[in-house]
PDB file of C-alpha atoms in Angstrom:
ATOM      1  CA  MET A 842       2.913 129.951  67.586  1.00 31.00           C
ATOM      2  CA  ARG A 843       5.035 130.372  64.467  1.00 32.00           C
ATOM      3  CA  TYR A 844       3.495 133.045  62.187  1.00 33.00           C
ATOM      4  CA  GLY A 845       3.835 131.937  58.648  1.00 38.00           C
ATOM      5  CA  ARG A 846       1.304 130.585  56.289  1.00 39.00           C
ATOM      6  CA  ARG A 847       0.228 127.749  58.300  1.00 43.00           C
ATOM      7  CA  SER A 848      -0.378 129.890  61.341  1.00 44.00           C
ATOM      8  CA  GLY A 849      -2.287 132.404  59.338  1.00 46.00           C
ATOM      9  CA  MET A 850      -4.608 129.838  58.102  1.00 49.00           C
ATOM     10  CA  LEU A 851      -4.922 128.459  61.671  1.00 49.00           C
ATOM     11  CA  LEU A 852      -6.125 131.867  62.764  1.00 48.00           C
ATOM     12  CA  LEU A 853      -8.632 132.188  59.890  1.00 48.00           C
ATOM     13  CA  TRP A 854      -9.895 128.806  60.813  1.00 51.00           C
ATOM     14  CA  VAL A 855     -10.384 129.863  64.344  1.00 55.00           C
ATOM     15  CA  VAL A 856     -12.108 133.011  63.400  1.00 54.00           C
ATOM     16  CA  VAL A 857     -14.503 131.458  61.088  1.00 54.00           C
ATOM     17  CA  THR A 858     -15.358 128.776  63.560  1.00 58.00           C
ATOM     18  CA  ALA A 859     -15.931 131.303  66.216  1.00 54.00           C
ATOM     19  CA  CYS A 860     -18.232 133.242  63.793  1.00 53.00           C
ATOM     20  CA  GLY A 861     -20.210 130.108  63.113  1.00 55.00           C
ATOM     21  CA  LEU A 862     -20.734 129.549  66.785  1.00 54.00           C
ATOM     22  CA  LEU A 863     -21.753 133.196  67.061  1.00 52.00           C
ATOM     23  CA  TYR A 864     -24.180 132.920  64.224  1.00 54.00           C
ATOM     24  CA  ALA A 865     -25.668 129.825  65.890  1.00 58.00           C
ATOM     25  CA  LEU A 866     -25.956 131.072  69.362  1.00 57.00           C
ATOM     26  CA  MET A 867     -26.720 134.843  68.636  1.00 54.00           C
ATOM     27  CA  PRO A 868     -28.964 135.090  65.665  1.00 55.00           C
ATOM     28  CA  GLU A 869     -29.659 138.669  66.395  1.00 53.00           C
ATOM     29  CA  GLN A 870     -25.996 139.388  65.494  1.00 51.00           C
ATOM     30  CA  ARG A 871     -26.185 137.753  62.171  1.00 50.00           C
ATOM     31  CA  VAL A 872     -25.882 141.077  60.198  1.00 47.00           C
ATOM     32  CA  ALA A 873     -22.425 141.619  61.685  1.00 54.00           C
ATOM     33  CA  LEU A 874     -21.253 138.086  60.607  1.00 50.00           C
ATOM     34  CA  PRO A 875     -19.745 139.080  57.291  1.00 54.00           C
ATOM     35  CA  LEU A 876     -17.830 142.038  58.810  1.00 48.00           C
ATOM     36  CA  VAL A 877     -16.284 139.648  61.358  1.00 49.00           C
ATOM     37  CA  VAL A 878     -15.172 137.013  58.690  1.00 48.00           C
ATOM     38  CA  ILE A 879     -13.628 139.938  56.665  1.00 49.00           C
ATOM     39  CA  ALA A 880     -11.827 141.039  59.687  1.00 48.00           C
ATOM     40  CA  GLY A 881     -10.447 137.631  60.382  1.00 50.00           C
ATOM     41  CA  VAL A 882      -9.160 137.236  56.785  1.00 47.00           C
ATOM     42  CA  ALA A 883      -7.516 140.626  57.043  1.00 47.00           C
ATOM     43  CA  VAL A 884      -5.713 139.611  60.222  1.00 48.00           C
ATOM     44  CA  ALA A 885      -4.550 136.225  58.802  1.00 46.00           C
ATOM     45  CA  GLY A 886      -3.203 137.894  55.722  1.00 48.00           C
ATOM     46  CA  ALA A 887      -1.498 140.609  57.682  1.00 45.00           C
ATOM     47  CA  LEU A 888       0.349 138.063  59.631  1.00 44.00           C
ATOM     48  CA  THR A 889       1.123 135.859  56.641  1.00 45.00           C
ATOM     49  CA  ILE A 890       2.477 138.448  54.202  1.00 46.00           C
ATOM     50  CA  PRO A 891       5.413 139.734  56.424  1.00 50.00           C
ATOM     51  CA  SER A 892       6.551 136.170  57.091  1.00 61.00           C
ATOM     52  CA  SER A 893       6.489 135.328  53.185  1.00 75.00           C
ATOM     53  CA  ARG A 894       8.690 138.350  52.663  1.00 82.00           C
ATOM     54  CA  HIS A 895      11.161 137.387  55.491  1.00 77.00           C
ATOM     55  CA  VAL A 896      11.392 133.846  54.022  1.00 81.00           C
ATOM     56  CA  LYS A 897      12.254 135.268  50.565  1.00 85.00           C
ATOM     57  CA  GLN A 898      14.869 137.712  52.043  1.00 82.00           C
ATOM     58  CA  ALA A 899      16.470 135.040  54.083  1.00 82.00           C
ATOM     59  CA  ARG A 900      16.681 132.545  51.184  1.00 82.00           C
ATOM     60  CA  ARG A 901      18.058 135.333  48.939  1.00 85.00           C
ATOM     61  CA  MET A 902      20.814 135.998  51.506  1.00 83.00           C
ATOM     62  CA  ALA A 903      21.680 132.330  51.811  1.00 81.00           C
ATOM     63  CA  GLU A 904      21.839 132.109  48.001  1.00 78.00           C
ATOM     64  CA  SER A 905      24.159 134.941  47.933  1.00 79.00           C
ATOM     65  CA  ALA A 906      26.578 133.363  50.639  1.00 78.00           C
ATOM     66  CA  SER A 907      26.422 129.980  48.601  1.00 78.00           C
ATOM     67  CA  GLU A 908      27.449 131.876  45.419  1.00 78.00           C
ATOM     68  CA  LEU A 909      30.408 133.453  47.182  1.00 76.00           C
ATOM     69  CA  ALA A 910      31.592 130.091  48.452  1.00 77.00           C
ATOM     70  CA  ALA A 911      31.157 128.674  44.922  1.00 77.00           C
ATOM     71  CA  LEU A 912      33.524 131.389  43.675  1.00 75.00           C
ATOM     72  CA  GLY A 913      36.197 130.275  46.052  1.00 74.00           C
ATOM     73  CA  ARG A 914      35.871 133.267  48.548  1.00 72.00           C
ATOM     74  CA  SER A 915      36.796 132.469  51.988  1.00 74.00           C
ATOM     75  CA  ALA A 916      35.804 135.119  54.653  1.00 80.00           C
ATOM     76  CA  GLU A 917      32.964 136.702  52.558  1.00 83.00           C
ATOM     77  CA  PRO A 918      30.527 133.662  52.766  1.00 84.00           C
ATOM     78  CA  ILE A 919      31.064 133.161  56.405  1.00 85.00           C
ATOM     79  CA  GLU A 920      30.329 136.893  57.156  1.00 85.00           C
ATOM     80  CA  ALA A 921      27.341 136.656  54.934  1.00 85.00           C
ATOM     81  CA  TYR A 922      26.029 133.627  56.746  1.00 84.00           C
ATOM     82  CA  HIS A 923      26.613 135.551  60.091  1.00 83.00           C
ATOM     83  CA  SER A 924      24.661 138.486  58.899  1.00 85.00           C
ATOM     84  CA  LEU A 925      21.724 136.227  57.942  1.00 85.00           C
ATOM     85  CA  VAL A 926      21.760 134.623  61.325  1.00 84.00           C
ATOM     86  CA  ALA A 927      21.986 138.042  63.055  1.00 86.00           C
ATOM     87  CA  ARG A 928      19.015 139.289  61.199  1.00 84.00           C
ATOM     88  CA  PHE A 929      16.677 136.303  61.253  1.00 83.00           C
ATOM     89  CA  GLY A 930      18.016 134.152  64.060  1.00 76.00           C
ATOM     90  CA  ASP A 931      15.069 135.064  66.320  1.00 76.00           C
ATOM     91  CA  SER A 932      12.402 134.254  63.855  1.00 82.00           C
ATOM     92  CA  ARG A 933       9.751 131.716  64.970  1.00 81.00           C
ATOM     93  CA  ASP A 934       8.576 131.039  61.398  1.00 81.00           C
ATOM     94  CA  GLY A 935       9.438 127.488  60.437  1.00 77.00           C
ATOM     95  CA  ALA A 936      10.517 128.291  56.813  1.00 84.00           C
ATOM     96  CA  VAL A 937      12.901 131.137  57.963  1.00 85.00           C
ATOM     97  CA  ARG A 938      14.144 128.831  60.894  1.00 85.00           C
ATOM     98  CA  ALA A 939      15.270 126.127  58.430  1.00 86.00           C
ATOM     99  CA  VAL A 940      17.008 128.782  56.389  1.00 88.00           C
ATOM    100  CA  VAL A 941      18.976 129.938  59.560  1.00 87.00           C
ATOM    101  CA  ALA A 942      19.845 126.288  60.541  1.00 88.00           C
ATOM    102  CA  SER A 943      21.188 125.696  57.107  1.00 88.00           C
ATOM    103  CA  ALA A 944      23.286 128.819  57.097  1.00 88.00           C
ATOM    104  CA  LEU A 945      24.716 128.036  60.561  1.00 89.00           C
ATOM    105  CA  PHE A 946      25.535 124.578  59.066  1.00 92.00           C
ATOM    106  CA  ASN A 947      27.230 125.809  55.931  1.00 89.00           C
ATOM    107  CA  LYS A 948      29.154 128.441  58.145  1.00 90.00           C
ATOM    108  CA  GLY A 949      30.457 125.581  60.140  1.00 92.00           C
ATOM    109  CA  HIS A 950      31.339 123.642  57.017  1.00 92.00           C
ATOM    110  CA  ASP A 951      33.106 126.393  55.429  1.00 90.00           C
ATOM    111  CA  LEU A 952      35.151 127.106  58.518  1.00 92.00           C
ATOM    112  CA  SER A 953      36.239 123.512  58.775  1.00 94.00           C
ATOM    113  CA  ARG A 954      37.255 123.453  55.166  1.00 90.00           C
ATOM    114  CA  LEU A 955      39.351 126.440  55.882  1.00 90.00           C
ATOM    115  CA  GLY A 956      41.052 124.682  58.749  1.00 93.00           C
ATOM    116  CA  ARG A 957      39.266 126.771  61.261  1.00 94.00           C
ATOM    117  CA  ASP A 958      37.920 123.783  63.266  1.00 96.00           C
ATOM    118  CA  GLY A 959      37.530 125.490  66.630  1.00 96.00           C
ATOM    119  CA  GLU A 960      35.216 128.102  65.169  1.00 95.00           C
ATOM    120  CA  ALA A 961      33.532 125.186  63.193  1.00 96.00           C
ATOM    121  CA  VAL A 962      32.734 123.362  66.369  1.00 97.00           C
ATOM    122  CA  ALA A 963      31.277 126.563  67.723  1.00 95.00           C
ATOM    123  CA  ALA A 964      28.808 127.009  64.630  1.00 94.00           C
ATOM    124  CA  PHE A 965      27.773 123.370  64.833  1.00 96.00           C
ATOM    125  CA  ASP A 966      27.204 123.809  68.624  1.00 96.00           C
ATOM    126  CA  GLU A 967      24.854 126.793  67.664  1.00 93.00           C
ATOM    127  CA  VAL A 968      22.895 124.497  65.334  1.00 94.00           C
ATOM    128  CA  ILE A 969      22.483 121.909  67.891  1.00 95.00           C
ATOM    129  CA  GLU A 970      21.438 124.378  70.599  1.00 94.00           C
ATOM    130  CA  ARG A 971      19.141 126.286  68.682  1.00 91.00           C
ATOM    131  CA  PHE A 972      17.417 123.560  66.725  1.00 91.00           C
ATOM    132  CA  GLY A 973      18.028 120.303  68.542  1.00 89.00           C
ATOM    133  CA  ASP A 974      14.410 120.134  69.908  1.00 89.00           C
ATOM    134  CA  ASP A 975      13.022 121.000  66.447  1.00 85.00           C
ATOM    135  CA  ARG A 976      10.355 118.522  65.030  1.00 83.00           C
ATOM    136  CA  ASP A 977      10.682 119.535  61.350  1.00 83.00           C
ATOM    137  CA  ALA A 978      12.090 116.504  59.509  1.00 85.00           C
ATOM    138  CA  ASP A 979      14.454 118.620  57.340  1.00 86.00           C
ATOM    139  CA  VAL A 980      15.759 120.461  60.546  1.00 87.00           C
ATOM    140  CA  ILE A 981      16.228 117.108  62.276  1.00 89.00           C
ATOM    141  CA  TYR A 982      18.386 115.817  59.355  1.00 91.00           C
ATOM    142  CA  LEU A 983      20.389 118.936  59.441  1.00 92.00           C
ATOM    143  CA  VAL A 984      20.986 118.790  63.257  1.00 94.00           C
ATOM    144  CA  ALA A 985      22.244 115.152  62.761  1.00 94.00           C
ATOM    145  CA  GLN A 986      24.641 116.284  60.052  1.00 95.00           C
ATOM    146  CA  ALA A 987      25.813 119.077  62.350  1.00 96.00           C
ATOM    147  CA  ARG A 988      26.591 116.718  65.039  1.00 97.00           C
ATOM    148  CA  VAL A 989      28.597 114.405  62.630  1.00 97.00           C
ATOM    149  CA  ASN A 990      30.583 117.217  61.438  1.00 97.00           C
ATOM    150  CA  ARG A 991      31.174 118.447  64.797  1.00 97.00           C
ATOM    151  CA  GLY A 992      32.845 115.155  65.602  1.00 97.00           C
ATOM    152  CA  ALA A 993      34.886 115.265  62.445  1.00 96.00           C
ATOM    153  CA  SER A 994      36.116 118.800  63.480  1.00 97.00           C
ATOM    154  CA  LEU A 995      36.848 117.444  67.019  1.00 97.00           C
ATOM    155  CA  THR A 996      38.957 114.642  65.391  1.00 95.00           C
ATOM    156  CA  LYS A 997      40.883 117.048  63.388  1.00 94.00           C
ATOM    157  CA  LEU A 998      41.573 119.012  66.649  1.00 96.00           C
ATOM    158  CA  ASN A 999      42.738 115.631  68.238  1.00 93.00           C
ATOM    159  CA  ARG A1000      39.882 115.779  70.799  1.00 95.00           C
ATOM    160  CA  HIS A1001      39.148 112.173  70.056  1.00 93.00           C
ATOM    161  CA  ASP A1002      37.128 111.339  73.303  1.00 94.00           C
ATOM    162  CA  GLU A1003      34.740 114.245  72.520  1.00 96.00           C
ATOM    163  CA  ALA A1004      34.596 113.245  68.867  1.00 97.00           C
ATOM    164  CA  LEU A1005      33.740 109.715  69.891  1.00 96.00           C
ATOM    165  CA  ALA A1006      31.058 110.716  72.224  1.00 97.00           C
ATOM    166  CA  GLU A1007      29.348 112.801  69.500  1.00 97.00           C
ATOM    167  CA  PHE A1008      29.527 110.114  66.808  1.00 97.00           C
ATOM    168  CA  GLN A1009      28.126 107.292  69.185  1.00 95.00           C
ATOM    169  CA  GLY A1010      25.322 109.618  70.234  1.00 95.00           C
ATOM    170  CA  VAL A1011      24.345 110.190  66.735  1.00 95.00           C
ATOM    171  CA  VAL A1012      24.274 106.474  65.990  1.00 92.00           C
ATOM    172  CA  ARG A1013      22.351 105.703  69.194  1.00 92.00           C
ATOM    173  CA  ASP A1014      19.790 108.553  68.579  1.00 91.00           C
ATOM    174  CA  LEU A1015      19.181 107.541  64.888  1.00 88.00           C
ATOM    175  CA  GLY A1016      18.299 103.907  66.037  1.00 84.00           C
ATOM    176  CA  ASP A1017      17.425 102.087  62.800  1.00 81.00           C
ATOM    177  CA  PRO A1018      17.293 104.878  60.142  1.00 78.00           C
ATOM    178  CA  ARG A1019      15.028 104.146  57.286  1.00 76.00           C
ATOM    179  CA  SER A1020      15.306 106.949  54.849  1.00 82.00           C
ATOM    180  CA  PRO A1021      18.395 107.048  52.607  1.00 84.00           C
ATOM    181  CA  ARG A1022      19.573 110.498  53.859  1.00 87.00           C
ATOM    182  CA  THR A1023      19.429 109.328  57.579  1.00 88.00           C
ATOM    183  CA  ARG A1024      21.071 106.126  56.825  1.00 88.00           C
ATOM    184  CA  GLU A1025      23.930 108.119  55.042  1.00 90.00           C
ATOM    185  CA  VAL A1026      24.410 110.144  58.324  1.00 92.00           C
ATOM    186  CA  ASP A1027      24.297 106.925  60.369  1.00 92.00           C
ATOM    187  CA  ALA A1028      27.014 105.623  58.200  1.00 92.00           C
ATOM    188  CA  ARG A1029      29.170 108.571  58.432  1.00 94.00           C
ATOM    189  CA  ALA A1030      28.820 108.535  62.301  1.00 96.00           C
ATOM    190  CA  THR A1031      29.662 104.911  62.309  1.00 95.00           C
ATOM    191  CA  ILE A1032      32.898 105.492  60.340  1.00 96.00           C
ATOM    192  CA  GLY A1033      33.826 108.465  62.700  1.00 96.00           C
ATOM    193  CA  THR A1034      33.278 106.202  65.671  1.00 97.00           C
ATOM    194  CA  ALA A1035      35.781 103.618  64.170  1.00 97.00           C
ATOM    195  CA  LEU A1036      38.109 106.573  63.294  1.00 96.00           C
ATOM    196  CA  SER A1037      38.016 108.077  66.759  1.00 95.00           C
ATOM    197  CA  LEU A1038      38.647 104.668  68.360  1.00 96.00           C
ATOM    198  CA  VAL A1039      41.712 104.096  65.978  1.00 96.00           C
ATOM    199  CA  ARG A1040      43.201 107.519  66.650  1.00 93.00           C
ATOM    200  CA  ALA A1041      42.740 106.915  70.527  1.00 92.00           C
ATOM    201  CA  GLY A1042      44.663 103.620  70.192  1.00 94.00           C
ATOM    202  CA  ARG A1043      41.641 101.653  71.070  1.00 96.00           C
ATOM    203  CA  TYR A1044      42.173  99.081  68.439  1.00 97.00           C
ATOM    204  CA  GLY A1045      40.105  96.279  69.716  1.00 97.00           C
ATOM    205  CA  ASP A1046      36.989  98.574  70.085  1.00 97.00           C
ATOM    206  CA  ALA A1047      37.637  99.950  66.662  1.00 97.00           C
ATOM    207  CA  ILE A1048      37.635  96.568  65.065  1.00 97.00           C
ATOM    208  CA  LEU A1049      34.262  95.789  66.765  1.00 96.00           C
ATOM    209  CA  ALA A1050      32.846  99.027  65.481  1.00 95.00           C
ATOM    210  CA  CYS A1051      34.131  98.285  62.070  1.00 95.00           C
ATOM    211  CA  ASP A1052      32.660  94.879  62.028  1.00 95.00           C
ATOM    212  CA  ASP A1053      29.108  96.316  63.334  1.00 91.00           C
ATOM    213  CA  GLY A1054      29.127  98.780  60.441  1.00 91.00           C
ATOM    214  CA  ILE A1055      30.332  96.183  57.873  1.00 91.00           C
ATOM    215  CA  ARG A1056      27.492  93.803  59.094  1.00 89.00           C
ATOM    216  CA  ARG A1057      24.754  96.629  58.724  1.00 84.00           C
ATOM    217  CA  TRP A1058      26.077  98.124  55.433  1.00 79.00           C
ATOM    218  CA  GLY A1059      27.874  95.134  53.661  1.00 71.00           C
ATOM    219  CA  GLY A1060      24.703  93.678  52.183  1.00 67.00           C
ATOM    220  CA  ALA A1061      24.057  96.818  50.247  1.00 62.00           C
ATOM    221  CA  SER A1062      24.825  97.052  46.343  1.00 59.00           C
ATOM    222  CA  GLU A1063      24.457 100.635  46.143  1.00 61.00           C
ATOM    223  CA  PRO A1064      27.647 102.600  45.433  1.00 64.00           C
ATOM    224  CA  LEU A1065      27.531 104.814  48.366  1.00 70.00           C
ATOM    225  CA  PRO A1066      27.162 101.987  51.047  1.00 84.00           C
ATOM    226  CA  GLU A1067      30.007 100.192  49.306  1.00 88.00           C
ATOM    227  CA  LEU A1068      32.143 103.083  49.890  1.00 91.00           C
ATOM    228  CA  HIS A1069      31.304 103.242  53.489  1.00 92.00           C
ATOM    229  CA  VAL A1070      32.156  99.489  53.696  1.00 93.00           C
ATOM    230  CA  ALA A1071      35.354 100.012  52.116  1.00 94.00           C
ATOM    231  CA  SER A1072      36.254 102.807  54.369  1.00 96.00           C
ATOM    232  CA  LEU A1073      35.458 100.766  57.395  1.00 96.00           C
ATOM    233  CA  LEU A1074      37.628  97.806  55.988  1.00 96.00           C
ATOM    234  CA  LEU A1075      40.658 100.301  55.871  1.00 97.00           C
ATOM    235  CA  LEU A1076      40.139 101.391  59.387  1.00 97.00           C
ATOM    236  CA  LYS A1077      39.798  97.746  60.499  1.00 97.00           C
ATOM    237  CA  ALA A1078      43.029  96.991  58.749  1.00 96.00           C
ATOM    238  CA  GLU A1079      44.821  99.867  60.577  1.00 96.00           C
ATOM    239  CA  ALA A1080      43.293  98.710  63.855  1.00 97.00           C
ATOM    240  CA  LEU A1081      44.660  95.051  63.115  1.00 97.00           C
ATOM    241  CA  GLY A1082      48.091  96.661  62.275  1.00 96.00           C
ATOM    242  CA  GLY A1083      47.890  98.485  65.624  1.00 96.00           C
ATOM    243  CA  LEU A1084      47.469  95.211  67.384  1.00 97.00           C
ATOM    244  CA  GLY A1085      50.459  93.657  65.571  1.00 95.00           C
ATOM    245  CA  LYS A1086      48.123  91.281  63.459  1.00 96.00           C
ATOM    246  CA  HIS A1087      49.895  92.064  60.398  1.00 94.00           C
ATOM    247  CA  ASP A1088      48.870  88.975  58.151  1.00 94.00           C
ATOM    248  CA  GLU A1089      45.117  89.830  58.895  1.00 96.00           C
ATOM    249  CA  GLU A1090      45.874  93.469  58.055  1.00 96.00           C
ATOM    250  CA  LEU A1091      47.411  92.485  54.747  1.00 95.00           C
ATOM    251  CA  ALA A1092      44.369  90.322  53.993  1.00 96.00           C
ATOM    252  CA  VAL A1093      41.993  93.090  54.528  1.00 96.00           C
ATOM    253  CA  TYR A1094      43.779  95.490  52.273  1.00 95.00           C
ATOM    254  CA  ALA A1095      44.000  92.722  49.676  1.00 95.00           C
ATOM    255  CA  GLY A1096      40.369  92.162  49.902  1.00 95.00           C
ATOM    256  CA  VAL A1097      39.650  95.854  49.149  1.00 95.00           C
ATOM    257  CA  VAL A1098      41.919  95.900  46.230  1.00 94.00           C
ATOM    258  CA  ASP A1099      40.378  92.578  44.655  1.00 94.00           C
ATOM    259  CA  ARG A1100      36.987  93.736  45.107  1.00 91.00           C
ATOM    260  CA  HIS A1101      37.251  97.341  43.903  1.00 92.00           C
ATOM    261  CA  GLY A1102      40.543  97.464  41.865  1.00 90.00           C
ATOM    262  CA  GLY A1103      38.650  97.912  38.621  1.00 90.00           C
ATOM    263  CA  THR A1104      36.345 100.669  39.729  1.00 91.00           C
ATOM    264  CA  VAL A1105      35.871 103.837  37.955  1.00 91.00           C
ATOM    265  CA  ASP A1106      34.385 105.725  40.832  1.00 92.00           C
ATOM    266  CA  PRO A1107      36.853 108.525  41.810  1.00 94.00           C
ATOM    267  CA  GLU A1108      36.127 108.157  45.565  1.00 94.00           C
ATOM    268  CA  MET A1109      36.481 104.354  45.496  1.00 93.00           C
ATOM    269  CA  SER A1110      39.584 104.691  43.368  1.00 94.00           C
ATOM    270  CA  SER A1111      41.105 106.891  46.140  1.00 95.00           C
ATOM    271  CA  LEU A1112      40.267 104.230  48.874  1.00 95.00           C
ATOM    272  CA  VAL A1113      41.874 101.492  46.556  1.00 94.00           C
ATOM    273  CA  ALA A1114      44.922 103.617  46.110  1.00 94.00           C
ATOM    274  CA  GLN A1115      45.122 104.008  50.115  1.00 93.00           C
ATOM    275  CA  ALA A1116      44.789 100.179  50.449  1.00 93.00           C
ATOM    276  CA  LEU A1117      47.574  99.708  47.804  1.00 92.00           C
ATOM    277  CA  VAL A1118      49.977 102.182  49.576  1.00 91.00           C
ATOM    278  CA  SER A1119      49.253 100.716  53.122  1.00 89.00           C
ATOM    279  CA  ARG A1120      49.700  97.200  51.933  1.00 86.00           C
ATOM    280  CA  GLY A1121      53.047  98.097  50.215  1.00 79.00           C
ATOM    281  CA  ASP A1122      54.222 100.165  53.384  1.00 69.00           C
ATOM    282  CA  ARG A1123      53.216  96.980  55.660  1.00 69.00           C
ATOM    283  CA  LYS A1124      54.937  94.620  53.383  1.00 65.00           C
ATOM    284  CA  SER A1125      58.199  96.534  53.315  1.00 64.00           C
ATOM    285  CA  VAL A1126      58.126  96.564  57.152  1.00 60.00           C
ATOM    286  CA  VAL A1127      57.292  92.841  57.529  1.00 57.00           C
TER     287      VAL A1127
END
C-alpha cells in the first residue's frame, strides 16, 4: 500500500465500513461507535500528513536542482538529483515516486548533455529498473522517454546494436500510441532506429525503417510530425548514399529543400541547412 492521500482515505473508508457493520451486528456497542470513527479519522490523518510533507520536500529539492541547471551549473544539479534520490528513493508514495523518477531522468539528461553518456545510461537504467512496472500514466511516459534517451546515449557511445534494440523495443511496446506525448516518444524512437541502422551500415534496413516512419507520420500537418518526417528523409538520403544510389539520394535532399526551404522554424531551418550541405557535398563528389 502507498501511504498517501489516497491510501489514507482508503483506510478511513475501511474503518467507517467496519464501524457500520459493528453498529448493525452489535447494537449493544453503539455507544462506542463515535469513538471508533474518530480513531479511524485520526489514523488516516496521521498517515496522510507525513506523506504530504515528503511530497513537498521532494518537489522543493527537484525545483532547486532544476534552477541550478538553468543557471548553467554542471556538477551541482546532478549532485542535487542524487541527494533527492538517496533521501526519497525508497518511498512507496505515488507522488513522491513520480518526483524521484523525474529526478533520475533529469540526472541522466544532464549527464548526457555534459558528454558523460556512460553515466547517463546508468541513470536511465535506474529509471527503468525502479519504475518499469509502474502503472501511473505519467511515470509510464517518463520510463518510455528514459528508454529513448538511453538509446541516444548508447548511439553516442557507438554501441549501435544496443541502441537499436532499445529503440525497437520502445516502438514495439508503445504499439499504436494515441496521445500526443506518446506519439512524440514513438517518433523519436523511430528516428533512433533509423539512425542506429545507418550508423551500423545496415542501409537497406534503415531505408525500410525510414519509409515506415514516413508512412505513419507523413500525413500529419502539425509542425512536430513534419520535423520528424524531415529527419527521417535525411536519414533515408544518407542510407541511399551508402548504397551508392546517389541520384535518389540527391532527389530526397532536393525534396526536403523544396518543401521546407521557406520555413521560419529554427529546427526545420537546421534540417534544411543539413540537406543543402549534404546535397552540395554529394554533387561535388558525383
